[in-house]
């Protein structure tokens, strides 16, 4: 592995710690052939992607998923507002189709996500504390119970930390927090454990990865939450790091690895759950953009996979044809030019991009978990 990397890496690439978005390093190439999951599995890791049922109708997309993935996650079809659009009215038809696709193709599934302020069902706003606690309990019991024994890891609580909300406990001010208080978090984990004792239970969040003031604060908040959950005896097993990376933002392997070690010391494993690249700060030129994105992904994954508690890498979509980035929901997703974002490892035609090679190289170079 080292040999091939050394041959492929130019001096500029070896100094990539200070590569800037303006001077993209040369594009490294992994050997063609095995898909990303095969490379991950050779190291005792898993690789996969988010998808939705609409994509199952596209033969080139499903072929690419089969070639690259061993782990799938529903992009939104397991979220609370989707599976319980009206109180007690549960709809599992679409996520059942994803579960079936995974079963037929012998892939594992992640569950995503039980409690997330952005997928609160609209009827939730009318409930008092007692009714809301019951609704959360019922939702977790029904949803986790639906696929009991068939989901490896559940994202139980998503994005509950927000330093900017100014609380001493770093928690995001959500409807759940307002009505139930901070105990909604351990309660959600306990309900999930009861509904499927075999599933590993994750706290999942974004914004931790870069070497910025905001990310440092976020990491402190996430660690405080995880330590508190552990102290309270809440059954949390996994930290999900979303890894919506931003080209042009600094990344420092050492401080990132310190954070991962702190998490591992709590006895947790770690999964990269939503990897993609916001290429807004990179030039429109496709070759330069792809090189810049691949470089950041490679540095991020090499640093991440060096930590043995890390068990899986999941990208938020597999090809540039399908990405939430195109919807431009977040202001930071909108490019200032008209270039179409290229956030994922495959291009619109399912061809492997430099980002694919970056992931392959990082997986090939990862220490074995066996
Ligand atoms: C996004 C989906 O990609 C969109 O289709 C949906 O409209 C909103 O949610 N963090 C998460 C994911 O945990 O669930 C989000 O997915 C992206 C940010």
GROMACS .gro file of C-alpha atoms and ligand atoms in nm:
model
  388
    1UNK     CA    1   0.000   0.000   0.000
    2UNK     CA    2   0.267   0.244   0.109
    3UNK     CA    3   0.468   0.155  -0.201
    4UNK     CA    4   0.187   0.232  -0.438
    5UNK     CA    5   0.102   0.554  -0.260
    6UNK     CA    6   0.461   0.664  -0.270
    7UNK     CA    7   0.477   0.600  -0.643
    8UNK     CA    8   0.154   0.786  -0.708
    9UNK     CA    9   0.215   1.077  -0.478
   10UNK     CA   10   0.398   1.377  -0.612
   11UNK     CA   11   0.593   1.607  -0.380
   12UNK     CA   12   0.297   1.845  -0.390
   13UNK     CA   13   0.066   1.571  -0.274
   14UNK     CA   14   0.298   1.467   0.007
   15UNK     CA   15   0.281   1.822   0.134
   16UNK     CA   16  -0.094   1.820   0.104
   17UNK     CA   17  -0.144   1.930   0.463
   18UNK     CA   18  -0.104   2.284   0.341
   19UNK     CA   19  -0.254   2.241  -0.008
   20UNK     CA   20  -0.488   2.528  -0.076
   21UNK     CA   21  -0.809   2.518  -0.272
   22UNK     CA   22  -0.646   2.736  -0.537
   23UNK     CA   23  -0.359   2.498  -0.614
   24UNK     CA   24  -0.513   2.155  -0.646
   25UNK     CA   25  -0.268   1.867  -0.609
   26UNK     CA   26  -0.240   1.602  -0.879
   27UNK     CA   27  -0.515   1.343  -0.882
   28UNK     CA   28  -0.408   1.016  -0.721
   29UNK     CA   29  -0.534   0.698  -0.885
   30UNK     CA   30  -0.624   0.379  -0.702
   31UNK     CA   31  -0.601   0.059  -0.901
   32UNK     CA   32  -0.923  -0.003  -1.092
   33UNK     CA   33  -1.120  -0.307  -0.996
   34UNK     CA   34  -1.273  -0.387  -0.658
   35UNK     CA   35  -1.551  -0.164  -0.536
   36UNK     CA   36  -1.522   0.041  -0.220
   37UNK     CA   37  -1.700  -0.207   0.004
   38UNK     CA   38  -1.473  -0.492  -0.106
   39UNK     CA   39  -1.173  -0.275  -0.017
   40UNK     CA   40  -1.330  -0.180   0.317
   41UNK     CA   41  -1.424  -0.540   0.399
   42UNK     CA   42  -1.064  -0.649   0.339
   43UNK     CA   43  -0.979  -0.428   0.639
   44UNK     CA   44  -1.272  -0.530   0.859
   45UNK     CA   45  -1.454  -0.206   0.767
   46UNK     CA   46  -1.779  -0.135   0.584
   47UNK     CA   47  -1.850   0.108   0.302
   48UNK     CA   48  -2.190   0.224   0.189
   49UNK     CA   49  -2.416   0.508   0.082
   50UNK     CA   50  -2.751   0.674   0.144
   51UNK     CA   51  -3.027   0.611  -0.109
   52UNK     CA   52  -3.400   0.655  -0.156
   53UNK     CA   53  -3.662   0.438  -0.323
   54UNK     CA   54  -3.679   0.663  -0.630
   55UNK     CA   55  -3.327   0.552  -0.717
   56UNK     CA   56  -3.427   0.185  -0.722
   57UNK     CA   57  -3.592   0.252  -1.060
   58UNK     CA   58  -3.259   0.347  -1.220
   59UNK     CA   59  -3.066   0.040  -1.336
   60UNK     CA   60  -2.733   0.224  -1.363
   61UNK     CA   61  -2.772   0.357  -1.009
   62UNK     CA   62  -2.859   0.019  -0.859
   63UNK     CA   63  -2.571  -0.141  -1.053
   64UNK     CA   64  -2.331   0.118  -0.908
   65UNK     CA   65  -2.468   0.060  -0.558
   66UNK     CA   66  -2.418  -0.314  -0.599
   67UNK     CA   67  -2.064  -0.261  -0.723
   68UNK     CA   68  -1.957  -0.022  -0.446
   69UNK     CA   69  -2.169  -0.072  -0.133
   70UNK     CA   70  -2.209  -0.324   0.146
   71UNK     CA   71  -2.409  -0.093   0.372
   72UNK     CA   72  -2.710   0.126   0.295
   73UNK     CA   73  -2.902   0.396   0.475
   74UNK     CA   74  -3.234   0.560   0.395
   75UNK     CA   75  -3.173   0.920   0.295
   76UNK     CA   76  -3.509   1.023   0.448
   77UNK     CA   77  -3.766   0.745   0.425
   78UNK     CA   78  -3.721   0.621   0.785
   79UNK     CA   79  -3.748   0.968   0.940
   80UNK     CA   80  -4.027   1.034   1.189
   81UNK     CA   81  -4.235   1.268   0.969
   82UNK     CA   82  -4.223   1.006   0.692
   83UNK     CA   83  -4.309   0.697   0.897
   84UNK     CA   84  -4.579   0.862   1.110
   85UNK     CA   85  -4.729   1.150   0.909
   86UNK     CA   86  -5.032   1.153   1.142
   87UNK     CA   87  -5.029   1.040   1.504
   88UNK     CA   88  -5.054   0.660   1.511
   89UNK     CA   89  -5.074   0.635   1.130
   90UNK     CA   90  -4.755   0.446   1.047
   91UNK     CA   91  -4.625   0.403   0.695
   92UNK     CA   92  -4.338   0.164   0.641
   93UNK     CA   93  -4.396   0.071   0.275
   94UNK     CA   94  -4.109   0.276   0.131
   95UNK     CA   95  -3.843   0.193   0.390
   96UNK     CA   96  -3.954  -0.171   0.364
   97UNK     CA   97  -3.856  -0.155  -0.005
   98UNK     CA   98  -3.510  -0.032   0.090
   99UNK     CA   99  -3.479  -0.312   0.346
  100UNK     CA  100  -3.581  -0.562   0.078
  101UNK     CA  101  -3.326  -0.424  -0.170
  102UNK     CA  102  -3.056  -0.458   0.097
  103UNK     CA  103  -3.164  -0.812   0.183
  104UNK     CA  104  -3.169  -0.931  -0.177
  105UNK     CA  105  -2.825  -0.780  -0.234
  106UNK     CA  106  -2.686  -0.905   0.099
  107UNK     CA  107  -2.612  -0.558   0.227
  108UNK     CA  108  -2.633  -0.431   0.584
  109UNK     CA  109  -2.861  -0.139   0.675
  110UNK     CA  110  -2.813   0.157   0.906
  111UNK     CA  111  -3.127   0.307   1.058
  112UNK     CA  112  -3.161   0.684   1.016
  113UNK     CA  113  -3.290   0.861   1.223
  114UNK     CA  114  -3.533   0.838   1.516
  115UNK     CA  115  -3.522   1.185   1.673
  116UNK     CA  116  -3.416   1.485   1.465
  117UNK     CA  117  -3.558   1.836   1.497
  118UNK     CA  118  -3.582   1.870   1.118
  119UNK     CA  119  -3.802   1.564   1.085
  120UNK     CA  120  -4.039   1.631   1.373
  121UNK     CA  121  -4.385   1.541   1.243
  122UNK     CA  122  -4.608   1.848   1.220
  123UNK     CA  123  -4.861   1.710   1.470
  124UNK     CA  124  -4.593   1.703   1.738
  125UNK     CA  125  -4.629   2.074   1.803
  126UNK     CA  126  -4.971   2.025   1.964
  127UNK     CA  127  -4.863   1.774   2.232
  128UNK     CA  128  -4.797   1.846   2.599
  129UNK     CA  129  -4.503   1.686   2.782
  130UNK     CA  130  -4.676   1.363   2.874
  131UNK     CA  131  -4.825   1.311   2.528
  132UNK     CA  132  -4.495   1.396   2.358
  133UNK     CA  133  -4.297   1.153   2.577
  134UNK     CA  134  -4.549   0.882   2.491
  135UNK     CA  135  -4.539   0.967   2.120
  136UNK     CA  136  -4.159   0.942   2.116
  137UNK     CA  137  -4.168   0.613   2.302
  138UNK     CA  138  -4.432   0.471   2.064
  139UNK     CA  139  -4.247   0.594   1.757
  140UNK     CA  140  -3.918   0.437   1.863
  141UNK     CA  141  -4.083   0.113   1.969
  142UNK     CA  142  -4.274   0.081   1.642
  143UNK     CA  143  -3.997   0.194   1.408
  144UNK     CA  144  -3.706   0.008   1.565
  145UNK     CA  145  -3.934  -0.290   1.633
  146UNK     CA  146  -4.038  -0.303   1.267
  147UNK     CA  147  -3.687  -0.413   1.162
  148UNK     CA  148  -3.572  -0.567   1.488
  149UNK     CA  149  -3.261  -0.776   1.433
  150UNK     CA  150  -3.211  -0.640   1.080
  151UNK     CA  151  -3.050  -0.299   1.138
  152UNK     CA  152  -2.687  -0.294   1.248
  153UNK     CA  153  -2.674   0.062   1.381
  154UNK     CA  154  -2.956   0.308   1.452
  155UNK     CA  155  -2.899   0.682   1.455
  156UNK     CA  156  -3.113   0.740   1.763
  157UNK     CA  157  -3.065   1.112   1.815
  158UNK     CA  158  -2.944   1.340   1.536
  159UNK     CA  159  -2.789   1.687   1.564
  160UNK     CA  160  -2.887   1.762   1.925
  161UNK     CA  161  -2.584   1.984   1.992
  162UNK     CA  162  -2.560   2.349   1.892
  163UNK     CA  163  -2.305   2.562   2.074
  164UNK     CA  164  -2.454   2.880   1.923
  165UNK     CA  165  -2.778   2.822   2.116
  166UNK     CA  166  -2.587   2.934   2.425
  167UNK     CA  167  -2.684   2.670   2.679
  168UNK     CA  168  -2.432   2.545   2.935
  169UNK     CA  169  -2.506   2.188   2.828
  170UNK     CA  170  -2.446   2.282   2.460
  171UNK     CA  171  -2.783   2.135   2.355
  172UNK     CA  172  -2.976   2.264   2.057
  173UNK     CA  173  -3.301   2.438   2.145
  174UNK     CA  174  -3.557   2.210   1.985
  175UNK     CA  175  -3.921   2.135   2.048
  176UNK     CA  176  -3.818   1.812   2.224
  177UNK     CA  177  -3.580   1.998   2.454
  178UNK     CA  178  -3.833   2.270   2.526
  179UNK     CA  179  -4.111   2.029   2.620
  180UNK     CA  180  -3.924   1.730   2.767
  181UNK     CA  181  -3.594   1.879   2.882
  182UNK     CA  182  -3.251   1.721   2.822
  183UNK     CA  183  -3.375   1.381   2.940
  184UNK     CA  184  -3.538   1.323   2.603
  185UNK     CA  185  -3.195   1.210   2.481
  186UNK     CA  186  -3.123   0.925   2.728
  187UNK     CA  187  -3.492   0.831   2.709
  188UNK     CA  188  -3.467   0.788   2.332
  189UNK     CA  189  -3.160   0.565   2.368
  190UNK     CA  190  -3.330   0.351   2.633
  191UNK     CA  191  -3.640   0.309   2.417
  192UNK     CA  192  -3.427   0.205   2.118
  193UNK     CA  193  -3.231  -0.047   2.325
  194UNK     CA  194  -3.554  -0.202   2.452
  195UNK     CA  195  -3.698  -0.222   2.100
  196UNK     CA  196  -3.392  -0.398   1.953
  197UNK     CA  197  -3.127  -0.509   2.202
  198UNK     CA  198  -2.900  -0.624   1.917
  199UNK     CA  199  -2.880  -0.289   1.736
  200UNK     CA  200  -2.586  -0.059   1.801
  201UNK     CA  201  -2.712   0.285   1.899
  202UNK     CA  202  -2.559   0.603   1.763
  203UNK     CA  203  -2.555   0.971   1.838
  204UNK     CA  204  -2.503   1.140   1.498
  205UNK     CA  205  -2.393   1.498   1.428
  206UNK     CA  206  -2.227   1.730   1.176
  207UNK     CA  207  -1.980   2.013   1.188
  208UNK     CA  208  -1.708   1.847   1.399
  209UNK     CA  209  -1.449   1.775   1.133
  210UNK     CA  210  -1.273   2.095   1.038
  211UNK     CA  211  -1.003   2.292   1.221
  212UNK     CA  212  -1.225   2.595   1.280
  213UNK     CA  213  -1.348   2.773   1.591
  214UNK     CA  214  -1.703   2.654   1.525
  215UNK     CA  215  -1.597   2.290   1.485
  216UNK     CA  216  -1.384   2.302   1.800
  217UNK     CA  217  -1.684   2.425   1.997
  218UNK     CA  218  -1.902   2.162   1.837
  219UNK     CA  219  -1.659   1.886   1.935
  220UNK     CA  220  -1.662   2.009   2.295
  221UNK     CA  221  -2.041   2.002   2.297
  222UNK     CA  222  -2.059   1.654   2.143
  223UNK     CA  223  -1.803   1.517   2.390
  224UNK     CA  224  -1.992   1.674   2.680
  225UNK     CA  225  -2.314   1.511   2.560
  226UNK     CA  226  -2.153   1.169   2.512
  227UNK     CA  227  -1.982   1.183   2.853
  228UNK     CA  228  -2.309   1.281   3.017
  229UNK     CA  229  -2.494   0.996   2.847
  230UNK     CA  230  -2.229   0.748   2.957
  231UNK     CA  231  -2.243   0.883   3.315
  232UNK     CA  232  -2.619   0.844   3.314
  233UNK     CA  233  -2.586   0.484   3.196
  234UNK     CA  234  -2.767   0.557   2.868
  235UNK     CA  235  -2.705   0.284   2.607
  236UNK     CA  236  -2.503   0.477   2.348
  237UNK     CA  237  -2.257   0.267   2.146
  238UNK     CA  238  -2.153   0.474   1.846
  239UNK     CA  239  -2.071   0.829   1.745
  240UNK     CA  240  -2.177   0.905   1.388
  241UNK     CA  241  -1.967   1.179   1.231
  242UNK     CA  242  -2.158   1.309   0.933
  243UNK     CA  243  -1.854   1.452   0.753
  244UNK     CA  244  -2.030   1.697   0.524
  245UNK     CA  245  -1.688   1.836   0.436
  246UNK     CA  246  -1.630   2.185   0.305
  247UNK     CA  247  -1.352   2.245   0.057
  248UNK     CA  248  -1.155   2.553   0.152
  249UNK     CA  249  -1.204   2.495   0.526
  250UNK     CA  250  -0.890   2.391   0.713
  251UNK     CA  251  -0.853   2.031   0.825
  252UNK     CA  252  -0.594   1.930   1.087
  253UNK     CA  253  -0.536   1.557   1.123
  254UNK     CA  254  -0.388   1.587   1.472
  255UNK     CA  255  -0.674   1.770   1.640
  256UNK     CA  256  -0.929   1.554   1.460
  257UNK     CA  257  -0.753   1.239   1.577
  258UNK     CA  258  -0.741   1.373   1.934
  259UNK     CA  259  -1.119   1.406   1.922
  260UNK     CA  260  -1.164   1.054   1.784
  261UNK     CA  261  -0.938   0.918   2.060
  262UNK     CA  262  -1.146   1.096   2.324
  263UNK     CA  263  -1.459   0.935   2.178
  264UNK     CA  264  -1.295   0.591   2.158
  265UNK     CA  265  -1.185   0.621   2.521
  266UNK     CA  266  -1.550   0.641   2.619
  267UNK     CA  267  -1.585   0.289   2.479
  268UNK     CA  268  -1.770   0.404   2.168
  269UNK     CA  269  -1.711   0.301   1.809
  270UNK     CA  270  -1.729   0.559   1.534
  271UNK     CA  271  -1.894   0.562   1.191
  272UNK     CA  272  -1.854   0.819   0.915
  273UNK     CA  273  -2.221   0.850   0.828
  274UNK     CA  274  -2.284   1.115   0.560
  275UNK     CA  275  -1.960   1.192   0.380
  276UNK     CA  276  -1.985   1.438   0.091
  277UNK     CA  277  -1.808   1.751  -0.032
  278UNK     CA  278  -1.932   2.103  -0.052
  279UNK     CA  279  -1.716   2.231  -0.341
  280UNK     CA  280  -1.849   2.587  -0.334
  281UNK     CA  281  -1.507   2.736  -0.256
  282UNK     CA  282  -1.337   2.553  -0.541
  283UNK     CA  283  -1.310   2.682  -0.899
  284UNK     CA  284  -1.574   2.576  -1.152
  285UNK     CA  285  -1.313   2.396  -1.364
  286UNK     CA  286  -1.402   2.030  -1.319
  287UNK     CA  287  -1.050   1.888  -1.303
  288UNK     CA  288  -0.937   2.144  -1.046
  289UNK     CA  289  -1.252   2.100  -0.842
  290UNK     CA  290  -1.234   1.721  -0.841
  291UNK     CA  291  -0.868   1.732  -0.742
  292UNK     CA  292  -0.934   1.970  -0.454
  293UNK     CA  293  -1.226   1.763  -0.327
  294UNK     CA  294  -1.034   1.435  -0.357
  295UNK     CA  295  -0.741   1.580  -0.169
  296UNK     CA  296  -0.952   1.685   0.130
  297UNK     CA  297  -1.143   1.354   0.134
  298UNK     CA  298  -0.817   1.158   0.126
  299UNK     CA  299  -0.660   1.358   0.410
  300UNK     CA  300  -0.980   1.334   0.614
  301UNK     CA  301  -1.025   0.960   0.566
  302UNK     CA  302  -0.660   0.871   0.619
  303UNK     CA  303  -0.667   1.055   0.952
  304UNK     CA  304  -1.004   0.905   1.044
  305UNK     CA  305  -0.934   0.545   0.950
  306UNK     CA  306  -0.608   0.547   1.148
  307UNK     CA  307  -0.835   0.537   1.456
  308UNK     CA  308  -0.930   0.172   1.503
  309UNK     CA  309  -1.262   0.255   1.668
  310UNK     CA  310  -1.383   0.372   1.325
  311UNK     CA  311  -1.584   0.093   1.164
  312UNK     CA  312  -1.772   0.228   0.863
  313UNK     CA  313  -1.770   0.496   0.594
  314UNK     CA  314  -2.101   0.599   0.439
  315UNK     CA  315  -2.139   0.867   0.171
  316UNK     CA  316  -2.457   1.079   0.150
  317UNK     CA  317  -2.556   0.944  -0.190
  318UNK     CA  318  -2.318   0.764  -0.423
  319UNK     CA  319  -2.320   0.962  -0.747
  320UNK     CA  320  -2.343   1.332  -0.826
  321UNK     CA  321  -2.679   1.260  -0.991
  322UNK     CA  322  -2.841   1.237  -0.648
  323UNK     CA  323  -2.733   1.474  -0.375
  324UNK     CA  324  -2.912   1.694  -0.126
  325UNK     CA  325  -2.650   1.957  -0.209
  326UNK     CA  326  -2.823   2.028  -0.544
  327UNK     CA  327  -3.142   2.131  -0.363
  328UNK     CA  328  -2.951   2.425  -0.213
  329UNK     CA  329  -3.142   2.405   0.116
  330UNK     CA  330  -2.845   2.546   0.302
  331UNK     CA  331  -2.702   2.881   0.191
  332UNK     CA  332  -2.355   2.725   0.201
  333UNK     CA  333  -2.466   2.473  -0.060
  334UNK     CA  334  -2.524   2.742  -0.319
  335UNK     CA  335  -2.234   2.808  -0.553
  336UNK     CA  336  -2.181   3.164  -0.664
  337UNK     CA  337  -2.139   3.051  -1.025
  338UNK     CA  338  -2.373   2.825  -1.218
  339UNK     CA  339  -2.147   2.517  -1.201
  340UNK     CA  340  -2.322   2.203  -1.087
  341UNK     CA  341  -2.189   2.071  -0.755
  342UNK     CA  342  -1.983   1.750  -0.763
  343UNK     CA  343  -2.019   1.624  -0.404
  344UNK     CA  344  -1.985   1.245  -0.436
  345UNK     CA  345  -1.749   0.964  -0.547
  346UNK     CA  346  -1.919   0.883  -0.880
  347UNK     CA  347  -2.020   1.133  -1.149
  348UNK     CA  348  -2.365   1.173  -1.305
  349UNK     CA  349  -2.290   0.883  -1.541
  350UNK     CA  350  -2.175   0.654  -1.255
  351UNK     CA  351  -1.808   0.686  -1.349
  352UNK     CA  352  -1.549   0.683  -1.074
  353UNK     CA  353  -1.422   1.033  -0.994
  354UNK     CA  354  -1.102   1.140  -0.818
  355UNK     CA  355  -1.302   1.132  -0.495
  356UNK     CA  356  -1.367   0.762  -0.553
  357UNK     CA  357  -0.992   0.709  -0.587
  358UNK     CA  358  -0.929   0.909  -0.270
  359UNK     CA  359  -1.168   0.686  -0.074
  360UNK     CA  360  -1.019   0.370  -0.228
  361UNK     CA  361  -0.665   0.478  -0.140
  362UNK     CA  362  -0.764   0.562   0.218
  363UNK     CA  363  -0.941   0.227   0.261
  364UNK     CA  364  -0.652   0.036   0.105
  365UNK     CA  365  -0.411   0.209   0.343
  366UNK     CA  366  -0.624   0.167   0.657
  367UNK     CA  367  -0.496  -0.056   0.935
  368UNK     CA  368  -0.685  -0.384   0.951
  369UNK     CA  369  -0.952  -0.415   1.219
  370UNK     CA  370  -0.925  -0.793   1.229
  371LIG     C1  371  -3.130   1.536   0.422
  371LIG     C2  372  -3.175   1.464   0.297
  371LIG     O1  373  -3.065   1.438   0.214
  371LIG     C3  374  -3.277   1.546   0.226
  371LIG     O2  375  -3.327   1.476   0.115
  371LIG     C4  376  -3.390   1.581   0.323
  371LIG     O3  377  -3.479   1.665   0.264
  371LIG     C5  378  -3.335   1.650   0.444
  371LIG     O4  379  -3.238   1.571   0.503
  371LIG     N1  380  -2.800   1.560   0.808
  371LIG     C6  381  -2.874   1.445   0.819
  371LIG     C7  382  -2.952   1.398   0.704
  371LIG     O5  383  -2.865   1.376   0.922
  371LIG     O6  384  -3.068   1.329   0.742
  371LIG     C8  385  -2.986   1.509   0.609
  371LIG     O7  386  -3.047   1.452   0.495
  371LIG     C9  387  -2.863   1.587   0.573
  371LIG    C10  388  -2.803   1.650   0.696
   0.00000   0.00000   0.00000
